[in-house]
Coordinates of C-alpha atoms and ligand atoms in Angstrom, one line a residue:
M151 CA 0.0 0.0 0.0
I152 CA 1.4 3.4 -1.0
T153 CA 0.6 6.3 1.3
V154 CA -0.1 9.7 -0.3
G155 CA -0.8 12.9 1.5
F156 CA -2.7 15.5 -0.6
S157 CA -2.9 19.1 0.5
Q158 CA -5.8 20.6 -1.5
V159 CA -6.3 24.4 -1.7
G160 CA -9.9 24.3 -0.6
A161 CA -13.4 23.5 -1.7
E162 CA -14.2 26.9 -3.0
S163 CA -15.1 26.1 -6.5
D164 CA -16.9 23.4 -8.7
W165 CA -13.5 22.9 -10.3
R166 CA -11.9 22.1 -7.0
T167 CA -14.7 19.6 -6.2
A168 CA -14.0 17.8 -9.5
N169 CA -10.2 17.9 -8.8
S170 CA -10.7 16.4 -5.3
E171 CA -13.0 13.7 -6.6
S172 CA -10.5 12.8 -9.2
M173 CA -7.8 12.4 -6.6
K174 CA -10.0 10.5 -4.2
S175 CA -11.2 8.0 -6.8
T176 CA -7.7 7.4 -8.1
F177 CA -5.9 7.1 -4.7
S178 CA -8.4 4.7 -3.3
E179 CA -7.7 1.6 -1.1
K180 CA -9.1 -0.5 -3.9
N181 CA -6.3 0.8 -6.1
G182 CA -3.7 0.1 -3.5
Y183 CA -3.4 3.5 -1.9
K184 CA -4.0 5.2 1.5
L185 CA -4.9 8.8 0.8
I186 CA -4.6 11.4 3.6
F187 CA -6.6 14.3 2.2
D188 CA -6.3 17.8 3.7
D189 CA -8.6 20.7 2.8
A190 CA -6.6 23.9 3.5
Q191 CA -9.6 26.2 3.2
Q192 CA -7.6 28.6 1.0
K193 CA -5.0 29.3 3.7
Q194 CA -1.3 28.7 3.1
E195 CA -0.6 28.2 6.8
N196 CA -3.0 25.2 6.8
Q197 CA -1.0 23.8 3.9
L198 CA 2.3 24.2 5.7
T199 CA 0.8 22.4 8.7
A200 CA -0.6 19.6 6.5
I201 CA 2.8 19.0 4.8
R202 CA 4.5 18.9 8.2
N203 CA 1.9 16.3 9.4
F204 CA 2.5 14.3 6.2
I205 CA 6.2 14.3 6.9
Q206 CA 5.6 13.1 10.5
Q207 CA 3.4 10.4 9.2
E208 CA 6.1 9.3 6.9
V209 CA 3.9 9.2 3.8
D210 CA 5.4 7.9 0.6
Y211 CA 4.5 10.9 -1.6
I212 CA 3.3 14.4 -0.9
L213 CA 0.9 16.0 -3.4
L214 CA 0.5 19.8 -3.1
A215 CA -2.0 22.0 -4.9
P216 CA -0.5 25.3 -3.6
V217 CA -2.8 28.2 -2.8
T218 CA -0.2 30.8 -3.9
E219 CA 3.1 30.5 -5.6
T220 CA 5.5 31.9 -3.0
G221 CA 6.5 30.8 0.6
W222 CA 7.3 27.1 0.1
D223 CA 11.1 26.9 0.3
T224 CA 11.4 26.0 4.0
V225 CA 8.6 23.3 4.1
L226 CA 9.7 21.8 0.8
Q227 CA 13.3 21.6 2.1
E228 CA 11.9 19.7 5.2
A229 CA 10.2 17.2 2.9
K230 CA 13.3 16.8 0.8
D231 CA 15.4 16.2 3.9
A232 CA 12.9 13.6 4.9
G233 CA 13.4 11.9 1.5
I234 CA 9.7 12.3 0.5
P235 CA 9.0 13.1 -3.2
V236 CA 6.7 16.1 -3.6
I237 CA 4.5 16.3 -6.7
I238 CA 3.0 19.8 -7.3
V239 CA -0.4 19.7 -8.8
D240 CA -2.3 22.3 -10.9
R241 CA -0.9 25.6 -9.6
M242 CA 2.9 26.3 -9.5
V243 CA 5.3 27.1 -6.7
D244 CA 8.0 29.8 -7.0
V245 CA 11.0 28.4 -5.2
S246 CA 14.7 29.3 -5.2
D247 CA 15.7 25.7 -6.0
D248 CA 13.7 23.5 -8.3
S249 CA 15.1 20.4 -6.7
L250 CA 12.8 21.1 -3.8
Y251 CA 10.0 19.3 -5.7
T252 CA 10.1 16.2 -7.9
T253 CA 7.7 17.3 -10.6
W254 CA 4.8 19.5 -11.5
I255 CA 1.7 18.8 -13.5
G256 CA -0.9 21.4 -14.2
T257 CA -2.5 24.1 -16.2
D258 CA -0.8 26.8 -18.4
A259 CA -2.7 29.7 -16.9
L260 CA -0.9 32.3 -18.9
C261 CA -1.8 30.5 -22.1
E262 CA -5.4 30.3 -20.9
G263 CA -5.5 34.1 -20.3
R264 CA -3.9 34.7 -23.7
K265 CA -6.5 32.4 -25.5
A266 CA -9.3 34.3 -23.8
A267 CA -7.9 37.7 -24.8
E268 CA -7.5 36.6 -28.4
W269 CA -11.1 35.3 -28.4
L270 CA -12.3 38.7 -27.2
N271 CA -10.4 40.4 -30.0
G272 CA -11.7 37.9 -32.6
F273 CA -15.3 38.4 -31.3
A274 CA -15.0 42.2 -31.4
E275 CA -13.5 42.3 -34.9
A276 CA -16.2 40.0 -36.2
K277 CA -19.0 42.1 -34.6
G278 CA -17.4 45.4 -35.7
I279 CA -16.9 46.6 -32.1
A280 CA -14.2 49.2 -31.8
A281 CA -11.5 48.5 -29.2
S282 CA -12.2 51.9 -27.6
D283 CA -15.8 50.7 -27.0
I284 CA -14.6 47.7 -24.9
H285 CA -14.7 48.5 -21.2
I286 CA -13.7 45.5 -19.1
A287 CA -14.1 44.5 -15.4
D288 CA -11.6 41.9 -14.4
I289 CA -12.7 39.7 -11.4
Q290 CA -9.4 38.2 -10.4
G291 CA -8.8 34.9 -8.7
T292 CA -6.9 34.4 -5.4
I293 CA -4.1 37.0 -5.7
G294 CA -0.7 35.3 -6.0
S295 CA -2.1 31.9 -7.3
T296 CA -0.8 30.6 -10.6
A297 CA -4.3 30.7 -12.1
Q298 CA -4.7 34.4 -11.1
I299 CA -1.2 35.5 -12.2
G300 CA -1.5 33.9 -15.7
R301 CA -5.1 34.8 -16.4
T302 CA -4.7 38.4 -15.3
K303 CA -1.5 38.7 -17.3
G304 CA -3.1 37.3 -20.4
L305 CA -5.9 39.9 -20.1
E306 CA -3.5 42.8 -19.4
E307 CA -1.4 41.9 -22.5
G308 CA -4.6 42.0 -24.5
V309 CA -5.5 45.4 -23.1
D310 CA -2.0 46.7 -24.1
K311 CA -2.1 45.1 -27.5
Y312 CA -5.6 46.0 -28.5
G313 CA -6.3 49.2 -26.5
W314 CA -9.3 48.1 -24.5
D315 CA -10.3 50.0 -21.4
L316 CA -9.7 48.1 -18.1
V317 CA -12.2 49.8 -15.9
A318 CA -12.0 47.7 -12.8
Q319 CA -9.8 45.0 -11.4
Q320 CA -10.5 43.3 -8.1
T321 CA -10.2 39.8 -6.6
G322 CA -13.2 37.6 -6.3
E323 CA -11.1 35.0 -4.6
F324 CA -12.4 32.3 -7.0
T325 CA -15.7 32.1 -5.1
Q326 CA -19.3 32.7 -6.2
A327 CA -20.1 34.9 -3.1
K328 CA -17.1 37.1 -3.5
G329 CA -17.6 37.3 -7.3
Q330 CA -21.1 38.6 -6.7
E331 CA -20.0 41.1 -4.1
V332 CA -17.3 42.5 -6.2
M333 CA -19.6 42.7 -9.3
E334 CA -22.2 44.5 -7.2
S335 CA -19.7 47.1 -6.2
I336 CA -18.2 47.5 -9.7
L337 CA -21.7 48.0 -11.1
K338 CA -22.5 50.7 -8.5
Q339 CA -19.4 52.6 -9.5
S340 CA -19.4 52.1 -13.3
G341 CA -22.5 50.0 -14.3
D342 CA -23.3 51.7 -17.6
D343 CA -19.7 51.5 -18.7
I344 CA -19.1 47.8 -18.4
D345 CA -19.2 45.8 -21.7
V346 CA -17.2 42.7 -20.7
V347 CA -16.7 40.9 -17.3
Y348 CA -13.6 38.7 -17.4
C349 CA -14.2 36.3 -14.5
E350 CA -11.1 34.2 -13.7
N351 CA -13.2 31.1 -12.9
D352 CA -16.7 29.8 -13.3
N353 CA -17.8 30.3 -9.7
E354 CA -17.0 34.0 -9.9
A355 CA -18.9 34.1 -13.2
F356 CA -22.0 32.6 -11.5
G357 CA -21.9 35.3 -8.8
A358 CA -21.2 38.1 -11.3
I359 CA -24.1 37.0 -13.5
D360 CA -26.5 37.1 -10.5
A361 CA -25.2 40.6 -9.6
I362 CA -25.6 41.9 -13.2
K363 CA -29.2 40.6 -13.5
A364 CA -30.1 42.0 -10.0
A365 CA -28.8 45.4 -11.1
G366 CA -31.1 45.3 -14.1
Y367 CA -28.6 44.6 -16.9
E368 CA -28.6 41.6 -19.3
V369 CA -25.8 39.2 -20.0
G370 CA -25.2 37.7 -23.5
G371 CA -23.7 38.4 -26.9
E372 CA -26.3 40.8 -28.3
E373 CA -25.8 44.5 -28.6
G374 CA -26.2 46.3 -25.3
Q375 CA -25.7 43.2 -23.2
I376 CA -22.7 42.5 -21.0
L377 CA -20.4 39.7 -22.1
V378 CA -19.3 37.4 -19.3
M379 CA -16.1 35.4 -20.0
S380 CA -14.9 32.7 -17.7
F381 CA -12.4 29.9 -17.1
D382 CA -12.8 26.2 -15.9
T383 CA -15.5 24.7 -18.2
T384 CA -17.1 22.9 -15.3
N385 CA -20.5 21.3 -16.1
A386 CA -22.3 24.3 -14.5
G387 CA -20.1 26.8 -16.4
L388 CA -20.7 25.2 -19.7
T389 CA -24.4 25.0 -19.0
D390 CA -24.3 28.8 -18.7
T391 CA -22.3 28.9 -21.9
L392 CA -25.0 26.9 -23.7
S393 CA -27.6 29.5 -22.7
G394 CA -25.2 32.4 -23.5
K395 CA -24.9 33.7 -20.0
I396 CA -21.2 32.9 -20.3
I397 CA -20.1 33.9 -23.8
C398 CA -16.7 32.1 -23.8
D399 CA -15.3 29.5 -21.3
T400 CA -11.6 28.5 -21.4
E401 CA -10.8 25.1 -20.0
C402 CA -8.7 24.4 -16.9
N403 CA -8.8 20.7 -16.6
P404 CA -9.1 19.4 -13.0
L405 CA -8.9 15.6 -13.6
H406 CA -5.3 15.2 -12.3
G407 CA -5.8 12.0 -10.3
P408 CA -4.8 9.5 -13.1
R409 CA -2.0 11.8 -14.3
V410 CA -0.5 12.0 -10.9
E411 CA -0.9 8.2 -10.5
E412 CA 1.0 7.7 -13.7
I413 CA 3.9 9.8 -12.3
I414 CA 3.9 7.8 -9.1
K415 CA 4.0 4.5 -11.0
K416 CA 7.0 5.7 -12.9
L417 CA 8.8 6.9 -9.8
E418 CA 8.0 3.5 -8.1
D419 CA 9.6 1.8 -11.1
G420 CA 12.7 4.0 -10.8
K421 CA 12.0 5.8 -14.1
D422 CA 12.6 9.5 -14.8
V423 CA 9.7 11.9 -14.9
E424 CA 9.4 15.2 -16.6
K425 CA 10.1 18.2 -14.4
K426 CA 7.1 20.1 -15.8
A427 CA 4.1 18.9 -17.7
Y428 CA 1.2 21.0 -19.1
V429 CA -2.2 19.6 -19.6
E430 CA -4.0 20.0 -23.0
E431 CA -7.0 22.2 -22.6
E432 CA -10.0 23.2 -24.8
M433 CA -12.1 26.3 -25.3
F434 CA -15.8 26.6 -25.6
A435 CA -18.1 29.5 -26.7
Y436 CA -21.8 30.2 -26.9
D437 CA -21.6 30.6 -30.7
D438 CA -19.2 30.1 -33.5
T439 CA -18.3 33.7 -34.1
V440 CA -14.7 32.9 -33.3
K441 CA -13.6 29.5 -34.6
S442 CA -10.1 29.5 -33.4
V443 CA -7.5 31.7 -31.7
K444 CA -3.7 31.9 -32.1
V445 CA -1.4 32.1 -29.2
D446 CA 2.4 31.9 -29.6
D447 CA 2.0 30.8 -33.2
K448 CA -0.2 27.9 -32.2
D449 CA -3.9 27.6 -33.2
Y450 CA -6.5 26.5 -30.7
D451 CA -10.0 25.6 -31.8
V452 CA -13.0 27.2 -30.2
T453 CA -15.9 24.8 -29.9
K454 CA -19.5 26.0 -30.0
I455 CA -21.0 24.2 -27.0
T456 CA -24.0 21.9 -27.5
Q457 CA -26.0 19.8 -25.2
E458 CA -24.5 16.7 -26.8
I459 CA -21.0 17.8 -26.0
L460 CA -22.0 18.7 -22.4
D461 CA -23.6 15.3 -21.8
K462 CA -20.4 13.5 -22.8
R463 CA -18.0 15.5 -20.6
A464 CA -16.5 14.0 -17.5
Y465 CA -16.9 17.0 -15.3
Ligands
LIG580 O1 -6.0 26.6 -10.0 C1 -7.2 26.3 -10.6 C2 -8.2 27.3 -10.3 O2 -8.4 27.3 -9.0 C3 -9.5 27.1 -11.0 O3 -9.8 27.8 -12.1 C4 -10.4 27.6 -9.9 O4 -11.8 27.2 -10.1 C5 -9.8 27.2 -8.7 O5 -10.2 27.8 -7.6

């Protein structure tokens, strides 16, 4: 039996639930594992405590989905000194010495942000909307997390490149409640000015949509309506994309359980593993106005979401 300690960021989003389920179903007793699961409730100090507990319990592997990128050097050194391999999952760590972790598997959040920005430019061009008429509110994720850093940067690059107006930028902490609260306050200050709400995950989008509707505005892709963009492509997110409430949803794939198991199997067999591995991710939109986007010379398809596609998806 292989013992695995997993420090999860929290349970704040539908994405995270899918991620935790993927880990739990993979690292089950039936599959030969003992999983010690710790929910950090979005607090790094809880993750530091969890990792120290895993070291004390002499687990075989530590899996860490870090809440933010910085602040890991000391605890990862302790794991290294104890001879426990650490696999970083989904978000990245920013450490002075890469040998403090064994490998990382996760999402390319900057690429996601760039894809979303290129989609917005493609949509605006196809609809004849001038860049100066695009006023954006950015509801950011947890500040300092890989997902926030990359998605915010992707948008900011688009703002610089295309000349859009970034009216507001505030964290919604990746939660529905905070997304709604932040959207309410943005609408109070600059309601009539907002054309696009760039939510850095689906749960923030759900909260923002509720706030937009409650304030008497409409969401969707028609003239005069507010475009809501999002990330994750959870089942609920794509259901809102199907109805047009979310105009474009960029995938962040949470199904890391089997990928991490493959890494552990290789390590158990004494094989080398890649230091960094990015997961392939898709893009979905309400309609087919934009068929593909180009980022760093690579083309990415944008799929018009249908009920049939939604029914076949795993999360
Ligand atoms: O790191 C992945 C991000 O974190 C997901 O987009 C979000 O839903 C979660 O909170």
